[in-house]
Structure formats: structure tokens, C-alpha cells
Short mmCIF file of C-alpha atoms in Angstrom, two decimals:
data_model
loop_
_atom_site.label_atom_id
_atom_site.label_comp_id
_atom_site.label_asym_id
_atom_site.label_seq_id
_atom_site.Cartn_x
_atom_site.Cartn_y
_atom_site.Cartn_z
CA UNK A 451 0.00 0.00 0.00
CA UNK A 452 1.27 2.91 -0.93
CA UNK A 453 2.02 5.61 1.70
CA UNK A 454 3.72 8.87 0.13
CA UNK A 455 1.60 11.34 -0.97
CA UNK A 456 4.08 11.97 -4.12
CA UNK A 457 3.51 8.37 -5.13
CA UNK A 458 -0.08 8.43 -4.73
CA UNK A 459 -0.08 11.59 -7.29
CA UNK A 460 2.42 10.04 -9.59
CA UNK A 461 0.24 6.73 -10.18
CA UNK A 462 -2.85 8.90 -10.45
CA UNK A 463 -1.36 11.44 -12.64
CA UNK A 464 -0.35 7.86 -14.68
CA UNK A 465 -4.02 6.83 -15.06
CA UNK A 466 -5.49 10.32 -15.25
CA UNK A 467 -3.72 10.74 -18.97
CA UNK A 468 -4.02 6.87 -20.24
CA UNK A 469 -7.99 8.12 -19.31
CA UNK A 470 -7.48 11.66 -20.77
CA UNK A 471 -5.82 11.00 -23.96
CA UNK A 472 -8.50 8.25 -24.66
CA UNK A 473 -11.56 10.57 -23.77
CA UNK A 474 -9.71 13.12 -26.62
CA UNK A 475 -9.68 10.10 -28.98
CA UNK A 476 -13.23 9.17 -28.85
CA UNK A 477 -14.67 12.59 -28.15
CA UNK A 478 -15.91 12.22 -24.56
CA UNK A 479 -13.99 14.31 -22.50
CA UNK A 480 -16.65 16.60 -21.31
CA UNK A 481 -18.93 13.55 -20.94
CA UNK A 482 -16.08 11.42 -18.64
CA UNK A 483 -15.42 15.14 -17.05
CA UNK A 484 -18.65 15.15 -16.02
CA UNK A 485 -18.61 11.77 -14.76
CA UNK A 486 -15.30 12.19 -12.61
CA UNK A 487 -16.85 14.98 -11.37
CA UNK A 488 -19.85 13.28 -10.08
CA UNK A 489 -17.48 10.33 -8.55
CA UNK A 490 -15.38 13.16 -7.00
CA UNK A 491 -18.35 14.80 -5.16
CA UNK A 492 -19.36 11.46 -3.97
CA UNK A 493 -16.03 11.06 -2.24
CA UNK A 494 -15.93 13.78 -1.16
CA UNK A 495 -19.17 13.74 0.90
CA UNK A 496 -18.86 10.23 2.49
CA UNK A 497 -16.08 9.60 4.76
CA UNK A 498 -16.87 5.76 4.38
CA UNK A 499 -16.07 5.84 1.13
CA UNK A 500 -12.80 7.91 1.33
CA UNK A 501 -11.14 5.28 4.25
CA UNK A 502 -13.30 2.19 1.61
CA UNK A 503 -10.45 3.35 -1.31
CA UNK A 504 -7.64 3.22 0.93
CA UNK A 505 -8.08 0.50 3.00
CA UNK A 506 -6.02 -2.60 2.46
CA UNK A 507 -8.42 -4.69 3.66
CA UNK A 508 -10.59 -5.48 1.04
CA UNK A 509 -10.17 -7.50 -1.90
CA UNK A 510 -9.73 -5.92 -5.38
CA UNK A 511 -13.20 -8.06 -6.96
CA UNK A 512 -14.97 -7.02 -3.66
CA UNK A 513 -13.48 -3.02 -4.59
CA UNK A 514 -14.54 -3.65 -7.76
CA UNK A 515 -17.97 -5.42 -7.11
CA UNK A 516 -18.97 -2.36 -4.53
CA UNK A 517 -17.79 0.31 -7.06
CA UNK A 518 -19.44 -0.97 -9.87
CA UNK A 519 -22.47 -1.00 -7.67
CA UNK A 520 -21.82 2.40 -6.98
CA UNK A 521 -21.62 4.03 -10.11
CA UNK A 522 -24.52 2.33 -11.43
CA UNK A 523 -26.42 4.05 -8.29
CA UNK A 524 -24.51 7.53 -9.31
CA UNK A 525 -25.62 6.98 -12.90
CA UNK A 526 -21.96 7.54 -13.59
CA UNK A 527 -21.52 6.32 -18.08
CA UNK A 528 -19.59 3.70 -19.04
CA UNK A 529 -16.00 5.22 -19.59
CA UNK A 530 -15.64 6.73 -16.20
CA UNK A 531 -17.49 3.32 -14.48
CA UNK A 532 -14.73 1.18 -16.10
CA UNK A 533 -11.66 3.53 -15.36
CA UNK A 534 -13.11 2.89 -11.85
CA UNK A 535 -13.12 -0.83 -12.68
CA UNK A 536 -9.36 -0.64 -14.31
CA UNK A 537 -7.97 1.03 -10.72
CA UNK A 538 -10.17 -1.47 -8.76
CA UNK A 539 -8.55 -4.32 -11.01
CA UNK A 540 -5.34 -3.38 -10.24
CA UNK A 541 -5.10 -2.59 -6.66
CA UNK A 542 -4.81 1.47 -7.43
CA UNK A 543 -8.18 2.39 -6.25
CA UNK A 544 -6.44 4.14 -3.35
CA UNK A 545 -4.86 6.57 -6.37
CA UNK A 546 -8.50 7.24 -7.43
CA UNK A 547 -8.89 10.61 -5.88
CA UNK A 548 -5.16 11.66 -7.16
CA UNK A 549 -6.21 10.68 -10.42
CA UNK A 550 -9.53 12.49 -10.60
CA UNK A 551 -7.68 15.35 -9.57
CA UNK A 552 -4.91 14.84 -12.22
CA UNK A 553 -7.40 14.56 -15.12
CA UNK A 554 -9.01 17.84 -13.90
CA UNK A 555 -5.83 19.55 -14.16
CA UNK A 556 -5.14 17.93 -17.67
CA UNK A 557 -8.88 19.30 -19.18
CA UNK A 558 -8.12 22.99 -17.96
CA UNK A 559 -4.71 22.64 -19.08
CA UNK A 560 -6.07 21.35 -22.51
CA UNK A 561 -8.73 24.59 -22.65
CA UNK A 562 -6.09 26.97 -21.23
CA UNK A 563 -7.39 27.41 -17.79
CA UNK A 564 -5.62 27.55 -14.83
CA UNK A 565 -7.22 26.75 -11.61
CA UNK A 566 -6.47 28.51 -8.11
CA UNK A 567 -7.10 26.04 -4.97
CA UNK A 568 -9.24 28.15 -2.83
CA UNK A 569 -9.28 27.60 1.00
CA UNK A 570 -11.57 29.28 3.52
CA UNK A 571 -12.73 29.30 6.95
CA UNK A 572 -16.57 28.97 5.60
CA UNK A 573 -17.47 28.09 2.18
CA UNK A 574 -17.69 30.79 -0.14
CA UNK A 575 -20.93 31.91 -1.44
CA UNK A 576 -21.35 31.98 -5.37
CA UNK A 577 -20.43 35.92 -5.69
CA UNK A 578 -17.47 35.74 -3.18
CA UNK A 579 -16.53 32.80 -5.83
CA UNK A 580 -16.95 34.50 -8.90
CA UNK A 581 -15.72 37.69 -7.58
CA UNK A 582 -12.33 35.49 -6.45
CA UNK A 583 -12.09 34.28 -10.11
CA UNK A 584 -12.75 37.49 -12.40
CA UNK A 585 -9.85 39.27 -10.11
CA UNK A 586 -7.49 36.04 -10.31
CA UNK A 587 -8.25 35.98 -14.67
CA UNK A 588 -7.21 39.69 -14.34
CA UNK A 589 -4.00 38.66 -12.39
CA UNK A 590 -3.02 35.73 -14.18
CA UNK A 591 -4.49 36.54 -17.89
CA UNK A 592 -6.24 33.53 -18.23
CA UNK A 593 -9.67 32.03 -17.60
CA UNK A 594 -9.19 30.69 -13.56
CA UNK A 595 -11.65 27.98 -12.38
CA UNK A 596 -11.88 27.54 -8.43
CA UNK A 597 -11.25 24.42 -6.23
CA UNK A 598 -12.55 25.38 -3.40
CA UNK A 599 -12.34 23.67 0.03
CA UNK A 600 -13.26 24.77 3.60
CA UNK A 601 -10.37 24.22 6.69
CA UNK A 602 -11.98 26.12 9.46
CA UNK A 603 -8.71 26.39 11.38
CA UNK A 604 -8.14 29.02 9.12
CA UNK A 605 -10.73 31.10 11.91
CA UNK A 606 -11.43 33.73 9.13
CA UNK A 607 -9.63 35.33 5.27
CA UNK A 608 -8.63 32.64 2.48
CA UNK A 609 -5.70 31.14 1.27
CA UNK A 610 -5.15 30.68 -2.58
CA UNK A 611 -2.77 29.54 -4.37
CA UNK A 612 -2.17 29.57 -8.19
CA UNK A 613 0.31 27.52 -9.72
CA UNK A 614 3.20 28.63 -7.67
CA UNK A 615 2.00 31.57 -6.28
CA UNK A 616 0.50 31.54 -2.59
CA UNK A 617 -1.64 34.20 -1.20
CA UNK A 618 -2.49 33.78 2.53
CA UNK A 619 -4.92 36.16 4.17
CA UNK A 620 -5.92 34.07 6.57
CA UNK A 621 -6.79 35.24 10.07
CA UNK A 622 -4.63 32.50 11.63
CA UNK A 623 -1.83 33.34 9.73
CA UNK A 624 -2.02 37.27 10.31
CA UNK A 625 -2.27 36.17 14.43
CA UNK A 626 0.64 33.73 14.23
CA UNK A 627 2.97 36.43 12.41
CA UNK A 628 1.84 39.07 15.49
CA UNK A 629 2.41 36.12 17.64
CA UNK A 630 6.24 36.28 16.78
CA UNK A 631 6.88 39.86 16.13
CA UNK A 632 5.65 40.20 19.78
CA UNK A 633 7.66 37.34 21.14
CA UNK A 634 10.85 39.49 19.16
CA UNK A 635 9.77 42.53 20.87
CA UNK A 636 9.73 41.11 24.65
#
């Protein structure tokens, strides 16, 4: 079982463009996008199913048998059900969010998008979002979708970051930087 996060991404970026580059060939890729989109949400709302992926426990057919039952539930199509399947197969299914992540990055790279990983204290209503993404097109000169997620250690502000560029405004950050400059003043 794999336990760097590095190797995780690698094996997922791996899948993510055998998926991609076939999607391109057949035409699909919004389809499939849609798809991976719809598998991604449902991870990301069940906590079950997160610890289900990576745990070691479980035999691939009985992974596979449970996803396939899954996606049929989802409605998820057939080209996204039997990527699923191929991870499943194999013993990657614990790469399965890396990968949905990786093919995400591929279709924006592939329509010239770039997108910003958002994180706030509370989630950010839709005008806060689009708001965040007209002024981050302006900064960056291209069309900026949002991944946003919610830590709410953060107490308060957002941190973004764009390719390699970080912004943090974040209200823990701002205390933790008084924190020392007060600790250098004593």
C-alpha cells in the first residue's frame, strides 16, 4: 500500500492521462469530465467511502464489485465506471482521488485554464466565488476555475494559491505572524 503522498499523485497522474488522452480520442472528455466529477463529489461527501479506497483490507473483486455498484447508483456512463473498474482491477483504487484530480488539471490545461485552490474558513458563497475568479483571470491573464475547500482552522480570510503563487490572508496566519513579532519585541 502505498504511503507517500508523491507516489499516490504520480500513479494517479499515470491513469489520469491513459484516461485523458482516450476521452480526446473518442470525443468524450466533457462527458467522462462530467462523470469524474460526479465520482469526486461522492467522495468527497462520504467519509466511508474515502477510508473504503484506501483500506487494504478489502479484496480488489470485492473493490470492484462495490464500485461498480456504486456508479450504477450515481448513474456515472460507461468510460468513467470502467476507469473505476481498471484502478479497482489493479489494486490502485487508493490513487483514485489523485487521479480524478490529475485529469481535472489535464482538461483545464487542454482549454487553457488555470485553476487557483481556494481555501476558507466557511465556504464561499457563489459571488465571493466569482468575484475570487474574475480578479485572479485579471491577475493571471487567463480564464481561472476555483477548487474550493473549507479548513476552518483558518478562523477567518482565504488562502489561494495559483500555480506557484500563494496568497495567505488568513486570520490564523495574520495572528501567528503578530504572535512572533511580539515574542521578538519582549
Amino acid at each position: 500500500m502505498a504511503t507517500s503522498s508523491s507516489f499516490v499523485a504520480h500513479i494517479g497522474a499515470r491513469y489520469a492521462g491513459a484516461l485523458f488522452d482516450l476521452c480526446m480520442e473518442r470525443g468524450v472528455v466533457d462527458a467522462v469530465a462530467a462523470d469524474l466529477d460526479t465520482i469526486a463529489a461522492l467522495i468527497a461527501e462520504s467519509a466511508d467511502l474515502a477510508a473504503f479506497l484506501k483500506s487494504p483490507l478489502h479484496k480488489r473483486d470485492e473493490q470492484g464489485r462495490a464500485m461498480q455498484a456504486l456508479m450504477f447508483r450515481a448513474g456515472v456512463g460507461p468510460f468513467a465506471t470502467n476507469f473505476v473498474q481498471l484502478l479497482a482491477r489493479n489494486g490502485r483504487l487508493f490513487a483514485l482521488p489523485a487521479a480524478l484530480s490529475a485529469f481535472k488539471d489535464l482538461l483545464a490545461k487542454s482549454r487553457g485554464e488555470v485553476t487557483a485552490k481556494a481555501v476558507s474558513a466557511e465556504p464561499l458563497s457563489f459571488e465571493q466565488s466569482e468575484q475570487l475568479k474574475s480578479e485572479l483571470s485579471r491577475l493571471v491573464g487567463k480564464t481561472v476555475t476555483i477548487d474550493a475547500k473549507v479548513d476552518q482552522s483558518l478562523l477567518g480570510g482565504l488562502i489561494v494559491r495559483v500555480g506557484s503563487r500563494q496568497i495567505d490572508g488568513s486570520l490564523k496566519t495574520k495572528l501567528d505572524r503578530l504572535a512572533v513579532a511580539m515574542k521578538g519585541n519582549a
